């Protein structure tokens, strides 16, 4: 039987192995571009695909995931902007609760409404504390969520939020400056949070160069997610993946 994706994430964290995930927004790819992303991701040893977006307008989520699954073995994790973005063709679901916000719908409301459907999907469910950090630009996620992000310099608020999420039982913490953020999350905030939690820490939003990805990992990120920058330049897949995987593993 295949080891669960979460078990693998935990094991990688224990060993100090960093992971690189390519975020695919189904609205922004066509089959030809997706083929190119798949080929480059396989060659670059990308660890995960995240699929989703704050606002998915098109209805080809299933087709997009099926294309990924038919052409490679890289696990596909759903990163849904809402309950409509659940596809049984994926491997796992980041079951997000927006713990940095105070919008009850995104903390628990939408989960209640979609619970039977999510359970029936057969997906591996990964309870994830989703923490949005101010990235210097109003992003889709902050508008759609109707919830204020944590200010970029308030490391302690981010830390306490992550700690609370973990104590509530969340298995992953995802800190996100929002897609296309002007300012990615600071290394000092990543370190402050990473030092206080045992759960694997996912970092994304506005990461545009491999140095950033590397330094974020050194600061304590376990998974780096890049979407926007790759949509603009697919050659970044290899550069980012190489940078993340070049972080020395604990001995
Ligand atoms: C957004 O963390 C992801 O939710 C990735 O952000 O698209 O800016 O890389 P980018």
mmCIF file with all atom_site columns, C-alpha atoms and ligand atoms in Angstrom, residues 23 28 50 52-54 79 130 141 174-181 202-208 225-231, ligand 1:
data_model
loop_
_atom_site.group_PDB
_atom_site.id
_atom_site.type_symbol
_atom_site.label_atom_id
_atom_site.label_alt_id
_atom_site.label_comp_id
_atom_site.label_asym_id
_atom_site.label_entity_id
_atom_site.label_seq_id
_atom_site.pdbx_PDB_ins_code
_atom_site.Cartn_x
_atom_site.Cartn_y
_atom_site.Cartn_z
_atom_site.occupancy
_atom_site.B_iso_or_equiv
_atom_site.pdbx_formal_charge
_atom_site.auth_seq_id
_atom_site.auth_comp_id
_atom_site.auth_asym_id
_atom_site.auth_atom_id
_atom_site.pdbx_PDB_model_num
ATOM   1  C CA . UNK A 1 23  ? 0.872  25.481 -7.834  1.00 0.00 ? 23  UNK A CA 1
ATOM   2  C CA . UNK A 1 28  ? -4.445 29.819 -16.100 1.00 0.00 ? 28  UNK A CA 1
ATOM   3  C CA . UNK A 1 50  ? -0.996 21.869 -5.687  1.00 0.00 ? 50  UNK A CA 1
ATOM   4  C CA . UNK A 1 52  ? -6.605 25.266 -7.014  1.00 0.00 ? 52  UNK A CA 1
ATOM   5  C CA . UNK A 1 53  ? -7.012 28.982 -6.597  1.00 0.00 ? 53  UNK A CA 1
ATOM   6  C CA . UNK A 1 54  ? -9.006 31.506 -4.621  1.00 0.00 ? 54  UNK A CA 1
ATOM   7  C CA . UNK A 1 79  ? -5.630 23.578 -2.571  1.00 0.00 ? 79  UNK A CA 1
ATOM   8  C CA . UNK A 1 130 ? -4.223 28.391 6.664   1.00 0.00 ? 130 UNK A CA 1
ATOM   9  C CA . UNK A 1 141 ? -7.523 35.582 -1.230  1.00 0.00 ? 141 UNK A CA 1
ATOM   10 C CA . UNK A 1 174 ? 0.311  26.903 5.415   1.00 0.00 ? 174 UNK A CA 1
ATOM   11 C CA . UNK A 1 175 ? 1.489  30.508 5.610   1.00 0.00 ? 175 UNK A CA 1
ATOM   12 C CA . UNK A 1 176 ? 0.626  32.383 2.449   1.00 0.00 ? 176 UNK A CA 1
ATOM   13 C CA . UNK A 1 177 ? 1.330  35.962 1.396   1.00 0.00 ? 177 UNK A CA 1
ATOM   14 C CA . UNK A 1 178 ? -1.242 35.452 -1.377  1.00 0.00 ? 178 UNK A CA 1
ATOM   15 C CA . UNK A 1 179 ? -0.708 34.697 -5.019  1.00 0.00 ? 179 UNK A CA 1
ATOM   16 C CA . UNK A 1 180 ? 1.380  37.372 -6.694  1.00 0.00 ? 180 UNK A CA 1
ATOM   17 C CA . UNK A 1 181 ? 2.225  39.050 -3.379  1.00 0.00 ? 181 UNK A CA 1
ATOM   18 C CA . UNK A 1 202 ? 4.206  25.224 3.911   1.00 0.00 ? 202 UNK A CA 1
ATOM   19 C CA . UNK A 1 203 ? 5.246  28.658 2.637   1.00 0.00 ? 203 UNK A CA 1
ATOM   20 C CA . UNK A 1 204 ? 3.983  30.434 -0.486  1.00 0.00 ? 204 UNK A CA 1
ATOM   21 C CA . UNK A 1 205 ? 2.996  33.712 -2.042  1.00 0.00 ? 205 UNK A CA 1
ATOM   22 C CA . UNK A 1 206 ? 5.201  36.017 -4.093  1.00 0.00 ? 206 UNK A CA 1
ATOM   23 C CA . UNK A 1 207 ? 8.264  33.774 -4.215  1.00 0.00 ? 207 UNK A CA 1
ATOM   24 C CA . UNK A 1 208 ? 9.905  34.699 -7.502  1.00 0.00 ? 208 UNK A CA 1
ATOM   25 C CA . UNK A 1 225 ? 4.917  26.643 -3.173  1.00 0.00 ? 225 UNK A CA 1
ATOM   26 C CA . UNK A 1 226 ? 5.345  28.691 -6.343  1.00 0.00 ? 226 UNK A CA 1
ATOM   27 C CA . UNK A 1 227 ? 2.586  29.498 -8.820  1.00 0.00 ? 227 UNK A CA 1
ATOM   28 C CA . UNK A 1 228 ? 2.646  32.922 -10.454 1.00 0.00 ? 228 UNK A CA 1
ATOM   29 C CA . UNK A 1 229 ? 6.345  33.134 -11.219 1.00 0.00 ? 229 UNK A CA 1
ATOM   30 C CA . UNK A 1 230 ? 6.206  29.737 -12.955 1.00 0.00 ? 230 UNK A CA 1
ATOM   31 C CA . UNK A 1 231 ? 3.204  30.762 -15.039 1.00 0.00 ? 231 UNK A CA 1
HETATM 32 C C1 . LIG B 2 .   ? -0.660 31.311 -3.449  1.00 0.00 ? 1   LIG B C1 1
HETATM 33 O O1 . LIG B 2 .   ? 1.041  30.382 -2.092  1.00 0.00 ? 1   LIG B O1 1
HETATM 34 C C2 . LIG B 2 .   ? 0.534  30.428 -3.366  1.00 0.00 ? 1   LIG B C2 1
HETATM 35 O O2 . LIG B 2 .   ? -1.701 30.894 -2.664  1.00 0.00 ? 1   LIG B O2 1
HETATM 36 C C3 . LIG B 2 .   ? 1.571  30.753 -4.407  1.00 0.00 ? 1   LIG B C3 1
HETATM 37 O O3 . LIG B 2 .   ? 1.735  32.119 -4.628  1.00 0.00 ? 1   LIG B O3 1
HETATM 38 O O4 . LIG B 2 .   ? 1.355  32.392 -7.066  1.00 0.00 ? 1   LIG B O4 1
HETATM 39 O O5 . LIG B 2 .   ? 2.617  34.120 -5.767  1.00 0.00 ? 1   LIG B O5 1
HETATM 40 O O6 . LIG B 2 .   ? 3.632  31.899 -6.256  1.00 0.00 ? 1   LIG B O6 1
HETATM 41 P P1 . LIG B 2 .   ? 2.365  32.658 -6.003  1.00 0.00 ? 1   LIG B P1 1
#
